[in-house]
Amino acid sequence: MTVKTQSDTDQLDQTQRSRICAAAAILNQGGIVAFPTETVYGLGADATNPAAVGKIYAIKQRPISHPLILHIGSRAHLEHWSQDIPETAWILAERFWPGPLTLILQKSRHVPDCVTGGQDTVGIRVPAHATALALLDAMHPEKAIAAPSANLYGRISPTTSAHVQAALAGKVDMILDGGPCQIGLESTIVRADQQTVSILRPGGVSVAEIESALNRPVSLAYNTPGQTVRVSGSLPAHYAPSTPLRLYTKAEIGQQALALAGQHFQTAVVTWSEFDPLSLSAPGIRHIAMPPDPVAYGKQLYAALHQCDQIGLDFILMEKPPQKPAWLAIADRLQRASRAHHKT
Ligand code: TXA
Ligand code: MG
């Protein structure tokens, strides 16, 4: 997917430009700034400053062995931060950057160990968001922003500055607002070395788009049982709202909701297919109708889950997504979110 409109820096007004300058100064001085990208909001620090990077792990309560993504302003900087870059990586960078694609490559000596969790590889991407690109541009040359998603470890990623505010207010030096994220799901993570190309996390760029750019099939490595977990988003239980979430087919979901309503539980029923609202009219049931198109659905998913958490419900019942390639990233996030509460 190309995200042109949100990455056009000419569209930034003067107020936003001065906020961006202030954010760059904070980052250059070792502070922490939450900033918008086209996928989700990031929790950013100067990647070359280990003390600043350390603050990210503390704020997020994330294990230090889980590496951060390095955000850079242009693929022209790729050789500064990585080495032994295979031809496949150049093709993908050219095709999808700026955009929702993270490349895992051999790191260069410029990347501190704290960014990579001690691994010899580094995740790198160029975000397709005008504010993020202008922020990178405003920092010292030869700096990059190390950033995970701006949520607490294991929770849902933020897609608006209000979501960041709710989770991290008072813990960061600045929250730079850039409007709602256009894609709403995290980047696709691709590991490319001289021999192989594999997808470590499905996301904003589809597997089909990657295969078509490379003109060859790629392997899917994100559900491999027994794999050493280095992608925290690949843990079985991740991306979870605090409200227990369950997945049901269209045929099951209405009955389940009514049964829970009968036990005086408050539930949200989140559907994407045609649904007769009357079949769900019982006290304690809220119906949230999502778009049937995966791009529009992906954009709204985390906001809907944040909303359910805020209302304070007992359960979120989600209609299972279609088993189609375009829904892969959504299905992946919903599976992990539902496993976080499998005991309840
Ligand atoms: O869209 C995104 O990717 C967002 C925005 C802010 O850019 N970032 C994001 O970061 O989702 P985070 O940290 O929440 O997820 C990045 C994933 C983590 O699961 C991390 O373990 C993995 O990328 N990762 C980073 N570097 C890696 C490496 N060298 N090898 C394997 N996995 C890596
Ligand atoms: Mg995350």
Short mmCIF file of C-alpha atoms and ligand atoms in Angstrom, two decimals:
data_model
loop_
_atom_site.label_atom_id
_atom_site.label_comp_id
_atom_site.label_asym_id
_atom_site.label_seq_id
_atom_site.Cartn_x
_atom_site.Cartn_y
_atom_site.Cartn_z
CA MET A 1 0.00 0.00 0.00
CA THR A 2 1.35 3.47 -0.80
CA VAL A 3 0.56 6.24 1.67
CA LYS A 4 1.29 9.41 -0.22
CA THR A 5 -1.04 11.98 1.30
CA GLN A 6 0.03 11.44 4.90
CA SER A 7 3.74 11.68 3.98
CA ASP A 8 3.64 14.99 2.10
CA THR A 9 5.69 17.36 4.30
CA ASP A 10 4.58 20.43 2.27
CA GLN A 11 1.17 20.11 3.93
CA LEU A 12 2.51 20.96 7.41
CA ASP A 13 1.43 24.34 8.77
CA GLN A 14 3.60 26.71 10.80
CA THR A 15 2.23 25.61 14.18
CA GLN A 16 2.96 21.98 13.43
CA ARG A 17 6.45 22.89 12.18
CA SER A 18 7.28 24.64 15.45
CA ARG A 19 5.97 21.67 17.45
CA ILE A 20 8.19 19.42 15.34
CA CYS A 21 11.24 21.64 16.07
CA ALA A 22 10.49 21.45 19.79
CA ALA A 23 10.18 17.65 19.56
CA ALA A 24 13.50 17.38 17.69
CA ALA A 25 15.21 19.45 20.39
CA ILE A 26 13.80 17.16 23.09
CA LEU A 27 15.05 14.06 21.23
CA ASN A 28 18.48 15.60 20.63
CA GLN A 29 18.74 16.25 24.38
CA GLY A 30 17.89 12.66 25.32
CA GLY A 31 14.15 13.10 25.95
CA ILE A 32 11.24 10.89 24.89
CA VAL A 33 8.65 11.96 22.31
CA ALA A 34 5.55 10.03 21.23
CA PHE A 35 5.06 10.77 17.53
CA PRO A 36 2.64 9.79 14.75
CA THR A 37 3.38 7.40 11.91
CA GLU A 38 1.05 6.05 9.23
CA THR A 39 0.79 2.70 11.08
CA VAL A 40 0.56 3.49 14.80
CA TYR A 41 2.05 6.09 17.17
CA GLY A 42 5.67 5.44 18.18
CA LEU A 43 7.51 6.09 21.46
CA GLY A 44 10.68 7.73 20.21
CA ALA A 45 14.21 8.31 21.48
CA ASP A 46 17.50 9.29 19.83
CA ALA A 47 18.77 5.87 18.70
CA THR A 48 22.40 6.88 19.26
CA ASN A 49 21.79 7.74 22.94
CA PRO A 50 21.69 4.55 25.10
CA ALA A 51 20.39 6.42 28.18
CA ALA A 52 17.45 7.75 26.16
CA VAL A 53 16.76 4.33 24.62
CA GLY A 54 16.80 2.84 28.13
CA LYS A 55 13.96 5.18 29.12
CA ILE A 56 11.74 3.64 26.42
CA TYR A 57 12.06 0.17 27.93
CA ALA A 58 11.31 1.57 31.39
CA ILE A 59 8.23 3.53 30.23
CA LYS A 60 6.84 0.62 28.19
CA GLN A 61 7.75 -1.98 30.83
CA ARG A 62 9.19 -4.02 27.98
CA PRO A 63 11.89 -6.71 28.44
CA ILE A 64 15.25 -5.33 27.26
CA SER A 65 15.84 -8.34 25.02
CA HIS A 66 13.06 -7.15 22.67
CA PRO A 67 14.58 -4.91 20.01
CA LEU A 68 13.26 -1.57 18.78
CA ILE A 69 12.68 -0.40 15.22
CA LEU A 70 14.99 2.29 13.90
CA HIS A 71 13.06 4.99 12.03
CA ILE A 72 15.08 6.78 9.36
CA GLY A 73 14.23 9.67 7.02
CA SER A 74 15.22 8.08 3.72
CA ARG A 75 16.52 4.87 2.23
CA ALA A 76 19.69 6.83 1.38
CA HIS A 77 20.61 6.37 5.08
CA LEU A 78 20.21 2.60 5.00
CA GLU A 79 23.91 1.92 4.51
CA HIS A 80 24.79 4.03 7.56
CA TRP A 81 22.71 1.81 9.85
CA SER A 82 23.07 -1.61 8.24
CA GLN A 83 25.54 -3.67 6.20
CA ASP A 84 25.62 -6.64 3.79
CA ILE A 85 22.31 -5.38 2.44
CA PRO A 86 20.90 -7.97 0.03
CA GLU A 87 19.45 -7.00 -3.34
CA THR A 88 15.98 -8.09 -2.16
CA ALA A 89 16.09 -5.50 0.64
CA TRP A 90 16.93 -2.72 -1.80
CA ILE A 91 14.04 -3.74 -4.03
CA LEU A 92 11.60 -3.72 -1.09
CA ALA A 93 12.93 -0.41 0.26
CA GLU A 94 12.58 1.22 -3.11
CA ARG A 95 9.08 -0.15 -3.63
CA PHE A 96 7.57 0.38 -0.16
CA TRP A 97 9.40 3.26 1.58
CA PRO A 98 8.21 5.56 2.93
CA GLY A 99 5.67 3.02 4.11
CA PRO A 100 4.56 0.28 6.52
CA LEU A 101 7.48 -2.09 5.96
CA THR A 102 10.26 -2.88 8.45
CA LEU A 103 13.39 -4.60 7.13
CA ILE A 104 15.51 -6.76 9.44
CA LEU A 105 19.12 -6.43 8.28
CA GLN A 106 22.67 -6.89 9.58
CA LYS A 107 23.35 -3.91 11.84
CA SER A 108 26.26 -1.52 11.33
CA ARG A 109 28.62 -0.32 14.09
CA HIS A 110 26.50 2.87 14.38
CA VAL A 111 23.60 0.99 15.98
CA PRO A 112 23.99 0.66 19.78
CA ASP A 113 23.33 -2.78 21.30
CA CYS A 114 20.48 -1.42 23.42
CA VAL A 115 18.41 -0.80 20.26
CA THR A 116 18.76 -4.38 19.01
CA GLY A 117 18.53 -6.23 22.31
CA GLY A 118 22.10 -7.43 21.73
CA GLN A 119 21.28 -9.07 18.37
CA ASP A 120 23.46 -8.49 15.32
CA THR A 121 20.42 -7.53 13.24
CA VAL A 122 18.42 -4.31 13.28
CA GLY A 123 14.85 -3.46 12.21
CA ILE A 124 14.66 -0.33 10.04
CA ARG A 125 11.86 1.60 8.35
CA VAL A 126 11.04 4.96 6.75
CA PRO A 127 7.60 6.03 8.04
CA ALA A 128 5.12 7.51 5.56
CA HIS A 129 3.91 10.38 7.72
CA ALA A 130 4.72 14.04 7.12
CA THR A 131 5.21 14.84 10.82
CA ALA A 132 7.48 11.84 11.38
CA LEU A 133 9.54 12.63 8.26
CA ALA A 134 9.87 16.31 9.22
CA LEU A 135 10.88 15.28 12.76
CA LEU A 136 13.63 13.02 11.39
CA ASP A 137 14.70 15.82 9.08
CA ALA A 138 14.89 18.31 11.98
CA MET A 139 17.21 16.09 14.04
CA HIS A 140 20.99 16.11 13.69
CA PRO A 141 22.21 14.32 10.59
CA GLU A 142 23.33 10.76 11.38
CA LYS A 143 20.62 10.40 14.00
CA ALA A 144 17.60 8.11 13.83
CA ILE A 145 14.61 7.55 16.08
CA ALA A 146 14.41 4.23 17.91
CA ALA A 147 10.75 3.60 18.60
CA PRO A 148 8.37 0.82 19.54
CA SER A 149 4.62 1.39 19.44
CA ALA A 150 3.61 3.93 22.11
CA ASN A 151 1.64 1.55 24.35
CA LEU A 152 2.47 -0.45 27.47
CA TYR A 153 4.02 -3.86 26.75
CA GLY A 154 1.47 -6.38 25.45
CA ARG A 155 -1.35 -3.85 25.04
CA ILE A 156 -3.02 -2.40 21.95
CA SER A 157 -1.06 0.08 19.88
CA PRO A 158 -2.30 3.70 19.83
CA THR A 159 -3.71 5.10 16.60
CA THR A 160 -4.52 8.59 17.94
CA SER A 161 -2.67 10.96 20.27
CA ALA A 162 -5.58 10.56 22.73
CA HIS A 163 -4.78 6.83 22.98
CA VAL A 164 -1.14 7.72 23.82
CA GLN A 165 -2.33 10.30 26.34
CA ALA A 166 -4.54 7.72 28.06
CA ALA A 167 -1.69 5.20 28.41
CA LEU A 168 1.44 7.32 28.86
CA ALA A 169 0.51 10.86 30.03
CA GLY A 170 3.12 12.20 32.42
CA LYS A 171 5.65 9.54 31.40
CA VAL A 172 6.88 11.13 28.17
CA ASP A 173 8.36 14.58 27.51
CA MET A 174 6.03 15.34 24.62
CA ILE A 175 3.18 13.84 22.63
CA LEU A 176 3.36 15.14 19.07
CA ASP A 177 -0.11 14.98 17.51
CA GLY A 178 -0.40 14.08 13.85
CA GLY A 179 -4.03 13.05 13.61
CA PRO A 180 -5.39 9.50 13.40
CA CYS A 181 -3.04 6.98 11.77
CA GLN A 182 -3.97 6.20 8.20
CA ILE A 183 -3.22 2.46 8.29
CA GLY A 184 -3.91 1.65 11.94
CA LEU A 185 -2.00 -1.66 12.07
CA GLU A 186 1.75 -2.07 12.64
CA SER A 187 4.26 -2.44 9.81
CA THR A 188 4.98 -5.71 8.07
CA ILE A 189 8.32 -7.05 9.35
CA VAL A 190 10.48 -8.74 6.72
CA ARG A 191 13.78 -10.47 7.40
CA ALA A 192 15.99 -10.33 4.31
CA ASP A 193 19.42 -11.94 4.16
CA GLN A 194 21.51 -13.11 1.21
CA GLN A 195 19.60 -16.42 0.96
CA THR A 196 16.05 -15.92 2.21
CA VAL A 197 13.18 -13.48 2.64
CA SER A 198 10.67 -14.22 5.39
CA ILE A 199 7.75 -12.37 6.94
CA LEU A 200 8.11 -12.10 10.74
CA ARG A 201 4.92 -10.07 11.29
CA PRO A 202 2.07 -9.47 8.83
CA GLY A 203 1.10 -5.80 8.61
CA GLY A 204 0.41 -2.80 6.42
CA VAL A 205 2.12 -4.24 3.31
CA SER A 206 0.54 -7.54 2.22
CA VAL A 207 2.44 -10.77 1.53
CA ALA A 208 1.13 -10.65 -2.06
CA GLU A 209 2.57 -7.15 -2.57
CA ILE A 210 5.98 -8.31 -1.29
CA GLU A 211 5.96 -11.43 -3.47
CA SER A 212 4.95 -9.40 -6.47
CA ALA A 213 7.75 -6.83 -5.87
CA LEU A 214 10.34 -9.61 -5.58
CA ASN A 215 8.75 -11.83 -8.19
CA ARG A 216 9.15 -14.90 -5.97
CA PRO A 217 7.41 -16.55 -3.01
CA VAL A 218 8.49 -15.64 0.53
CA SER A 219 8.22 -17.73 3.69
CA LEU A 220 5.90 -16.93 6.59
CA ALA A 221 7.84 -17.19 9.86
CA TYR A 222 5.53 -15.61 12.39
CA ASN A 223 3.68 -18.66 13.64
CA THR A 224 6.57 -21.12 13.73
CA PRO A 225 6.16 -23.16 16.91
CA GLY A 226 9.20 -23.18 19.15
CA GLN A 227 10.84 -20.20 17.46
CA THR A 228 12.95 -18.08 19.80
CA VAL A 229 10.76 -15.08 20.51
CA ARG A 230 12.60 -12.00 19.37
CA VAL A 231 9.59 -10.29 17.85
CA SER A 232 7.50 -9.46 20.90
CA GLY A 233 4.48 -9.04 18.63
CA SER A 234 4.91 -12.72 17.78
CA LEU A 235 4.14 -13.85 21.32
CA PRO A 236 0.87 -15.85 21.32
CA ALA A 237 -0.78 -13.31 23.64
CA HIS A 238 -0.12 -9.74 22.54
CA TYR A 239 -1.90 -6.65 21.20
CA ALA A 240 -4.59 -7.15 23.83
CA PRO A 241 -7.27 -4.84 25.19
CA SER A 242 -7.73 -5.11 28.97
CA THR A 243 -11.29 -6.39 28.40
CA PRO A 244 -11.39 -10.14 27.64
CA LEU A 245 -11.83 -10.65 23.89
CA ARG A 246 -13.40 -13.70 22.26
CA LEU A 247 -13.70 -14.63 18.60
CA TYR A 248 -16.86 -16.19 17.15
CA THR A 249 -18.30 -16.94 13.74
CA LYS A 250 -21.28 -14.95 12.53
CA ALA A 251 -23.51 -17.95 13.33
CA GLU A 252 -22.30 -18.16 16.96
CA ILE A 253 -21.84 -14.56 17.99
CA GLY A 254 -25.47 -13.49 18.53
CA GLN A 255 -26.28 -16.47 20.74
CA GLN A 256 -23.13 -15.98 22.78
CA ALA A 257 -23.97 -12.32 23.33
CA LEU A 258 -27.51 -13.12 24.41
CA ALA A 259 -26.28 -15.84 26.77
CA LEU A 260 -23.85 -13.40 28.42
CA ALA A 261 -26.55 -10.72 28.59
CA GLY A 262 -28.74 -13.29 30.37
CA GLN A 263 -26.02 -13.52 33.02
CA HIS A 264 -26.01 -9.69 33.33
CA PHE A 265 -22.63 -9.23 31.63
CA GLN A 266 -21.96 -6.08 29.60
CA THR A 267 -20.64 -6.97 26.15
CA ALA A 268 -19.66 -5.35 22.87
CA VAL A 269 -20.40 -7.31 19.72
CA VAL A 270 -18.06 -6.22 16.94
CA THR A 271 -19.06 -7.40 13.46
CA TRP A 272 -17.96 -6.74 9.89
CA SER A 273 -20.62 -8.61 7.90
CA GLU A 274 -24.27 -7.65 7.34
CA PHE A 275 -25.97 -8.01 10.70
CA ASP A 276 -29.54 -7.47 11.80
CA PRO A 277 -29.17 -5.11 14.80
CA LEU A 278 -32.51 -6.34 16.16
CA SER A 279 -31.03 -9.81 16.68
CA LEU A 280 -28.73 -8.22 19.27
CA SER A 281 -31.18 -5.98 21.05
CA ALA A 282 -30.92 -6.92 24.69
CA PRO A 283 -29.85 -4.86 27.70
CA GLY A 284 -26.09 -4.98 28.16
CA ILE A 285 -25.23 -5.56 24.48
CA ARG A 286 -23.61 -2.87 22.32
CA HIS A 287 -23.24 -3.51 18.64
CA ILE A 288 -20.22 -2.02 16.86
CA ALA A 289 -20.52 -2.41 13.07
CA MET A 290 -17.10 -2.33 11.40
CA PRO A 291 -16.49 -1.85 7.67
CA PRO A 292 -16.45 -5.04 5.56
CA ASP A 293 -13.36 -3.84 3.71
CA PRO A 294 -10.03 -4.94 5.32
CA VAL A 295 -8.22 -1.62 4.76
CA ALA A 296 -10.99 0.41 6.40
CA TYR A 297 -11.43 -2.25 9.10
CA GLY A 298 -7.68 -2.24 9.89
CA LYS A 299 -7.70 1.52 10.26
CA GLN A 300 -10.52 1.41 12.84
CA LEU A 301 -9.71 -1.80 14.73
CA TYR A 302 -7.50 -0.48 17.55
CA ALA A 303 -9.71 2.59 18.06
CA ALA A 304 -12.71 0.27 18.49
CA LEU A 305 -10.82 -1.86 21.04
CA HIS A 306 -9.62 1.23 22.93
CA GLN A 307 -13.24 2.43 22.99
CA CYS A 308 -14.44 -0.90 24.41
CA ASP A 309 -11.79 -0.70 27.15
CA GLN A 310 -12.87 2.82 28.05
CA ILE A 311 -16.54 1.90 28.39
CA GLY A 312 -15.57 -0.78 30.92
CA LEU A 313 -17.31 -3.87 29.54
CA ASP A 314 -17.03 -7.47 30.70
CA PHE A 315 -16.40 -9.00 27.26
CA ILE A 316 -15.66 -8.04 23.68
CA LEU A 317 -17.12 -10.54 21.20
CA MET A 318 -15.54 -10.16 17.77
CA GLU A 319 -16.77 -11.70 14.57
CA LYS A 320 -13.97 -13.85 13.09
CA PRO A 321 -12.44 -12.14 10.07
CA PRO A 322 -12.63 -13.75 6.62
CA GLN A 323 -9.83 -16.25 5.88
CA LYS A 324 -8.53 -14.18 2.99
CA PRO A 325 -4.97 -12.88 2.39
CA ALA A 326 -6.04 -9.23 2.67
CA TRP A 327 -7.26 -9.91 6.25
CA LEU A 328 -4.06 -11.67 7.39
CA ALA A 329 -2.68 -8.89 9.64
CA ILE A 330 -6.11 -8.31 11.21
CA ALA A 331 -6.62 -12.05 11.84
CA ASP A 332 -3.13 -12.25 13.38
CA ARG A 333 -3.79 -9.38 15.84
CA LEU A 334 -7.24 -10.71 16.80
CA GLN A 335 -5.88 -14.22 17.45
CA ARG A 336 -3.19 -12.85 19.76
CA ALA A 337 -5.63 -10.50 21.51
CA SER A 338 -8.04 -13.38 22.16
CA ARG A 339 -5.28 -15.60 23.60
CA ALA A 340 -4.32 -12.99 26.18
CA HIS A 341 -7.52 -13.79 28.04
CA HIS A 342 -7.96 -17.45 27.28
CA LYS A 343 -8.47 -18.30 30.96
CA THR A 344 -11.49 -16.04 31.41
O1 TXA B 1 4.46 0.07 12.53
C1 TXA B 1 5.35 -0.19 13.32
O2 TXA B 1 6.21 -1.06 13.12
C2 TXA B 1 5.38 0.63 14.63
C3 TXA B 1 5.68 2.08 14.30
C4 TXA B 1 5.82 2.93 15.54
O3 TXA B 1 6.82 2.15 13.49
N1 TXA B 1 6.33 0.09 15.53
C5 TXA B 1 6.16 -1.07 16.19
O4 TXA B 1 7.19 -1.33 17.08
O5 TXA B 1 5.21 -1.80 16.04
P1 TXA B 1 7.11 -2.48 18.17
O6 TXA B 1 8.38 -2.38 18.94
O7 TXA B 1 5.86 -2.37 18.92
O8 TXA B 1 7.18 -3.76 17.31
C6 TXA B 1 8.32 -3.99 16.53
C7 TXA B 1 8.64 -5.44 16.50
C8 TXA B 1 8.92 -5.98 17.88
O9 TXA B 1 8.10 -7.11 18.06
C9 TXA B 1 10.39 -6.30 17.84
O10 TXA B 1 10.70 -7.44 18.62
C10 TXA B 1 10.64 -6.53 16.36
O11 TXA B 1 9.84 -5.57 15.74
N2 TXA B 1 12.04 -6.32 16.00
C11 TXA B 1 12.74 -5.19 16.05
N3 TXA B 1 14.03 -5.40 15.72
C12 TXA B 1 14.13 -6.71 15.43
C13 TXA B 1 15.20 -7.57 15.05
N4 TXA B 1 16.43 -7.13 14.88
N5 TXA B 1 14.93 -8.88 14.83
C14 TXA B 1 13.68 -9.35 15.01
N6 TXA B 1 12.63 -8.59 15.39
C15 TXA B 1 12.85 -7.30 15.60
MG MG B 2 4.17 -2.88 19.74
#
